[in-house]
Amino acid sequence: MTVADAPPARPLILGSTSRYRRELLTRLGLPFDAVAPHVDETPLPGEAPRALAQRLALAKARDVAERHPDAVVIGSDQVADLHGEPLGKPGTHERAVAQLQRMRGQTVIFQTALAVVCQADGFEQTDLTAVEVRFRQLSDAEIERYLRAEQPYDCAGSAKSEGLGIALLDAIVSDDPTALIGLPLIRTARLLRAAGLTLP
């Protein structure tokens, strides 16, 4: 079979409404659509952060794949893990203040799970990246100034490392540099190649 005879590449869908994940995925140079998954993100009783992130990433990919069975679908989820307790998106200024007060001087593990699903091919693979983030010993005034400046209320852990939030940290330890922003691109590229897509 020649290149001209090769079947067309399957469409790629990002199963997410996150603007951060959309911006990251554009870096791979592949055309894609973004579709909102319909998944309840409530943690199960006693569910560990790692398990929660993995379950939700796969549930998001499967949900969108059911509606688009010929597509390769990416699902991802991130949970901030403070000593085994999941911390979600704060949603409000008050909750963000409380999160950052709890995390100051602490090491938080950001569990970023990834799933790629294609129903037509029976393809389903998952991966998980654990990013270690060490927060500085922040004063209440620093927390307040940061939140007023950046308003990261839609971010797990109440801080944007790609923006001013980097000033809150002592260190980031990761083998996939975009994982903390919400989509580990090294692993995403690996799973997309496994699913049969050709990256530029």
mmCIF file of C-alpha atoms in Angstrom:
data_model
loop_
_atom_site.group_PDB
_atom_site.id
_atom_site.type_symbol
_atom_site.label_atom_id
_atom_site.label_comp_id
_atom_site.label_asym_id
_atom_site.label_seq_id
_atom_site.Cartn_x
_atom_site.Cartn_y
_atom_site.Cartn_z
ATOM 1 C CA MET A 1 0.000 0.000 0.000
ATOM 2 C CA THR A 2 1.406 3.370 -0.996
ATOM 3 C CA VAL A 3 1.140 6.554 1.027
ATOM 4 C CA ALA A 4 -1.594 7.682 -1.368
ATOM 5 C CA ASP A 5 -3.572 4.508 -0.599
ATOM 6 C CA ALA A 6 -3.221 4.845 3.169
ATOM 7 C CA PRO A 7 -6.492 5.373 5.014
ATOM 8 C CA PRO A 8 -7.101 8.935 6.173
ATOM 9 C CA ALA A 9 -6.064 9.759 9.701
ATOM 10 C CA ARG A 10 -8.802 9.532 12.267
ATOM 11 C CA PRO A 11 -10.105 12.856 13.591
ATOM 12 C CA LEU A 12 -8.642 13.974 16.897
ATOM 13 C CA ILE A 13 -10.849 15.244 19.715
ATOM 14 C CA LEU A 14 -9.828 16.768 23.018
ATOM 15 C CA GLY A 15 -12.450 15.730 25.555
ATOM 16 C CA SER A 16 -12.168 18.903 27.594
ATOM 17 C CA THR A 17 -13.427 22.456 27.890
ATOM 18 C CA SER A 18 -10.157 23.624 29.500
ATOM 19 C CA ARG A 19 -8.578 26.489 27.609
ATOM 20 C CA TYR A 20 -5.216 25.489 29.110
ATOM 21 C CA ARG A 21 -5.399 22.000 27.591
ATOM 22 C CA ARG A 22 -6.543 23.400 24.234
ATOM 23 C CA GLU A 23 -3.596 25.804 24.144
ATOM 24 C CA LEU A 24 -1.163 23.010 25.027
ATOM 25 C CA LEU A 25 -2.509 20.555 22.437
ATOM 26 C CA THR A 26 -2.069 23.107 19.630
ATOM 27 C CA ARG A 27 1.701 22.778 20.183
ATOM 28 C CA LEU A 28 1.633 19.311 18.588
ATOM 29 C CA GLY A 29 0.531 20.773 15.248
ATOM 30 C CA LEU A 30 -2.444 18.441 14.772
ATOM 31 C CA PRO A 31 -5.928 19.643 13.839
ATOM 32 C CA PHE A 32 -8.424 18.818 16.573
ATOM 33 C CA ASP A 33 -11.853 19.646 17.936
ATOM 34 C CA ALA A 34 -12.716 20.139 21.602
ATOM 35 C CA VAL A 35 -15.843 18.472 22.962
ATOM 36 C CA ALA A 36 -17.169 18.801 26.491
ATOM 37 C CA PRO A 37 -17.382 15.489 28.366
ATOM 38 C CA HIS A 38 -20.428 14.821 30.509
ATOM 39 C CA VAL A 39 -18.817 13.351 33.621
ATOM 40 C CA ASP A 40 -19.598 13.821 37.311
ATOM 41 C CA GLU A 41 -16.258 14.790 38.864
ATOM 42 C CA THR A 42 -17.315 14.167 42.464
ATOM 43 C CA PRO A 43 -14.730 12.006 44.276
ATOM 44 C CA LEU A 44 -15.904 8.617 45.479
ATOM 45 C CA PRO A 45 -15.831 8.059 49.257
ATOM 46 C CA GLY A 46 -12.234 7.480 50.323
ATOM 47 C CA GLU A 47 -10.912 7.788 46.751
ATOM 48 C CA ALA A 48 -7.215 8.633 46.601
ATOM 49 C CA PRO A 49 -6.171 11.614 44.436
ATOM 50 C CA ARG A 50 -4.219 9.394 42.030
ATOM 51 C CA ALA A 51 -7.168 7.039 41.532
ATOM 52 C CA LEU A 52 -9.571 9.971 41.145
ATOM 53 C CA ALA A 53 -7.471 11.584 38.394
ATOM 54 C CA GLN A 54 -7.115 8.278 36.533
ATOM 55 C CA ARG A 55 -10.821 7.443 36.785
ATOM 56 C CA LEU A 56 -11.934 10.870 35.573
ATOM 57 C CA ALA A 57 -9.473 11.054 32.661
ATOM 58 C CA LEU A 58 -10.665 7.703 31.350
ATOM 59 C CA ALA A 59 -14.332 8.518 31.971
ATOM 60 C CA LYS A 60 -13.993 11.781 30.001
ATOM 61 C CA ALA A 61 -12.296 10.063 27.052
ATOM 62 C CA ARG A 62 -14.831 7.214 27.006
ATOM 63 C CA ASP A 63 -17.803 9.574 27.243
ATOM 64 C CA VAL A 64 -16.707 11.627 24.230
ATOM 65 C CA ALA A 65 -15.620 8.495 22.309
ATOM 66 C CA GLU A 66 -19.116 7.035 22.660
ATOM 67 C CA ARG A 67 -20.478 10.067 20.800
ATOM 68 C CA HIS A 68 -17.588 10.124 18.280
ATOM 69 C CA PRO A 69 -16.620 6.446 17.822
ATOM 70 C CA ASP A 70 -14.385 7.041 14.775
ATOM 71 C CA ALA A 71 -12.269 9.674 16.508
ATOM 72 C CA VAL A 72 -9.151 9.427 18.645
ATOM 73 C CA VAL A 73 -10.193 11.078 21.910
ATOM 74 C CA ILE A 74 -7.963 12.539 24.607
ATOM 75 C CA GLY A 75 -9.214 12.756 28.192
ATOM 76 C CA SER A 76 -7.232 14.310 31.015
ATOM 77 C CA ASP A 77 -7.733 15.231 34.633
ATOM 78 C CA GLN A 78 -5.584 16.767 37.339
ATOM 79 C CA VAL A 79 -5.936 16.500 41.100
ATOM 80 C CA ALA A 80 -3.764 18.306 43.633
ATOM 81 C CA ASP A 81 -2.707 15.793 46.291
ATOM 82 C CA LEU A 82 -1.920 17.244 49.720
ATOM 83 C CA HIS A 83 -0.741 14.347 51.896
ATOM 84 C CA GLY A 84 -3.311 12.023 50.302
ATOM 85 C CA GLU A 85 -6.192 14.493 50.324
ATOM 86 C CA PRO A 86 -7.539 15.640 46.938
ATOM 87 C CA LEU A 87 -7.755 19.392 46.402
ATOM 88 C CA GLY A 88 -9.925 20.462 43.490
ATOM 89 C CA LYS A 89 -10.476 23.753 41.713
ATOM 90 C CA PRO A 90 -11.294 26.369 44.330
ATOM 91 C CA GLY A 91 -13.981 28.190 42.357
ATOM 92 C CA THR A 92 -14.023 31.154 44.753
ATOM 93 C CA HIS A 93 -11.525 33.594 46.245
ATOM 94 C CA GLU A 94 -12.222 32.385 49.775
ATOM 95 C CA ARG A 95 -11.575 28.732 48.943
ATOM 96 C CA ALA A 96 -8.413 29.664 47.034
ATOM 97 C CA VAL A 97 -7.107 31.545 50.090
ATOM 98 C CA ALA A 98 -7.814 28.503 52.262
ATOM 99 C CA GLN A 99 -6.069 26.148 49.800
ATOM 100 C CA LEU A 100 -2.917 28.252 49.550
ATOM 101 C CA GLN A 101 -2.775 28.703 53.331
ATOM 102 C CA ARG A 102 -2.844 24.917 53.709
ATOM 103 C CA MET A 103 -0.216 24.377 51.006
ATOM 104 C CA ARG A 104 2.337 26.993 52.113
ATOM 105 C CA GLY A 105 5.587 25.364 53.123
ATOM 106 C CA GLN A 106 4.254 21.997 51.907
ATOM 107 C CA THR A 107 5.047 19.608 49.057
ATOM 108 C CA VAL A 108 1.965 18.975 46.908
ATOM 109 C CA ILE A 109 1.802 16.218 44.294
ATOM 110 C CA PHE A 110 -0.180 17.191 41.210
ATOM 111 C CA GLN A 111 -1.560 13.945 39.768
ATOM 112 C CA THR A 112 -2.163 14.490 36.045
ATOM 113 C CA ALA A 113 -3.876 11.562 34.347
ATOM 114 C CA LEU A 114 -4.197 11.022 30.612
ATOM 115 C CA ALA A 115 -6.362 8.652 28.558
ATOM 116 C CA VAL A 116 -6.575 8.127 24.800
ATOM 117 C CA VAL A 117 -9.527 6.148 23.421
ATOM 118 C CA CYS A 118 -10.696 5.192 19.925
ATOM 119 C CA GLN A 119 -13.817 3.037 19.923
ATOM 120 C CA ALA A 120 -13.554 2.076 16.250
ATOM 121 C CA ASP A 121 -10.106 0.536 16.796
ATOM 122 C CA GLY A 122 -10.736 -0.764 20.295
ATOM 123 C CA PHE A 123 -7.811 1.395 21.419
ATOM 124 C CA GLU A 124 -7.590 2.485 25.044
ATOM 125 C CA GLN A 125 -4.443 3.507 26.894
ATOM 126 C CA THR A 126 -3.823 5.566 30.000
ATOM 127 C CA ASP A 127 -0.868 7.228 31.688
ATOM 128 C CA LEU A 128 -0.217 9.196 34.852
ATOM 129 C CA THR A 129 2.299 11.918 35.663
ATOM 130 C CA ALA A 130 3.027 12.898 39.266
ATOM 131 C CA VAL A 131 4.503 16.398 39.538
ATOM 132 C CA GLU A 132 6.092 17.357 42.862
ATOM 133 C CA VAL A 133 5.550 21.019 43.721
ATOM 134 C CA ARG A 134 7.167 22.640 46.741
ATOM 135 C CA PHE A 135 5.409 25.800 47.916
ATOM 136 C CA ARG A 136 7.240 28.630 49.664
ATOM 137 C CA GLN A 137 6.299 29.638 53.177
ATOM 138 C CA LEU A 138 3.761 32.222 51.979
ATOM 139 C CA SER A 139 2.426 35.065 54.084
ATOM 140 C CA ASP A 140 -1.279 35.872 54.080
ATOM 141 C CA ALA A 141 -0.457 39.154 52.318
ATOM 142 C CA GLU A 142 1.437 37.331 49.543
ATOM 143 C CA ILE A 143 -1.477 34.950 49.052
ATOM 144 C CA GLU A 144 -3.949 37.819 48.846
ATOM 145 C CA ARG A 145 -1.819 39.810 46.383
ATOM 146 C CA TYR A 146 -1.329 36.786 44.171
ATOM 147 C CA LEU A 147 -4.993 35.812 44.054
ATOM 148 C CA ARG A 148 -6.110 39.378 43.303
ATOM 149 C CA ALA A 149 -3.572 39.589 40.474
ATOM 150 C CA GLU A 150 -4.163 36.251 38.757
ATOM 151 C CA GLN A 151 -7.545 34.931 40.007
ATOM 152 C CA PRO A 152 -6.677 31.252 39.386
ATOM 153 C CA TYR A 153 -10.023 29.985 40.622
ATOM 154 C CA ASP A 154 -10.355 27.443 37.782
ATOM 155 C CA CYS A 155 -6.996 25.780 38.560
ATOM 156 C CA ALA A 156 -6.447 22.775 40.807
ATOM 157 C CA GLY A 157 -4.328 23.993 43.704
ATOM 158 C CA SER A 158 -5.127 27.700 43.180
ATOM 159 C CA ALA A 159 -1.896 28.595 41.364
ATOM 160 C CA LYS A 160 -0.832 28.954 37.723
ATOM 161 C CA SER A 161 2.777 27.857 37.391
ATOM 162 C CA GLU A 162 2.838 29.170 33.816
ATOM 163 C CA GLY A 163 2.084 32.669 35.136
ATOM 164 C CA LEU A 164 2.687 34.656 38.301
ATOM 165 C CA GLY A 165 2.036 31.536 40.385
ATOM 166 C CA ILE A 166 5.618 30.442 39.717
ATOM 167 C CA ALA A 167 6.663 33.048 42.318
ATOM 168 C CA LEU A 168 4.827 31.059 44.998
ATOM 169 C CA LEU A 169 7.060 28.026 44.544
ATOM 170 C CA ASP A 170 10.433 26.760 45.684
ATOM 171 C CA ALA A 171 10.671 23.895 43.173
ATOM 172 C CA ILE A 172 8.886 21.807 40.539
ATOM 173 C CA VAL A 173 10.042 18.229 39.910
ATOM 174 C CA SER A 174 8.650 16.550 36.774
ATOM 175 C CA ASP A 175 9.747 14.501 33.760
ATOM 176 C CA ASP A 176 7.027 16.023 31.543
ATOM 177 C CA PRO A 177 7.192 19.833 31.741
ATOM 178 C CA THR A 178 3.634 20.638 30.628
ATOM 179 C CA ALA A 179 1.969 18.156 32.997
ATOM 180 C CA LEU A 180 1.524 20.750 35.716
ATOM 181 C CA ILE A 181 -0.398 23.020 33.328
ATOM 182 C CA GLY A 182 -2.851 20.188 32.683
ATOM 183 C CA LEU A 183 -1.727 18.075 29.704
ATOM 184 C CA PRO A 184 1.577 16.129 29.702
ATOM 185 C CA LEU A 185 2.594 16.572 26.058
ATOM 186 C CA ILE A 186 5.425 14.026 26.029
ATOM 187 C CA ARG A 187 3.007 11.320 27.143
ATOM 188 C CA THR A 188 0.201 12.678 24.952
ATOM 189 C CA ALA A 189 2.418 12.452 21.869
ATOM 190 C CA ARG A 190 3.423 8.907 22.841
ATOM 191 C CA LEU A 191 -0.196 7.737 23.203
ATOM 192 C CA LEU A 192 -1.323 9.469 20.010
ATOM 193 C CA ARG A 193 1.424 7.695 18.053
ATOM 194 C CA ALA A 194 0.320 4.408 19.646
ATOM 195 C CA ALA A 195 -3.230 5.184 18.504
ATOM 196 C CA GLY A 196 -1.983 5.500 14.912
ATOM 197 C CA LEU A 197 -1.692 9.249 14.471
ATOM 198 C CA THR A 198 1.355 10.749 12.754
ATOM 199 C CA LEU A 199 2.758 13.792 14.464
ATOM 200 C CA PRO A 200 4.498 16.444 12.371
#
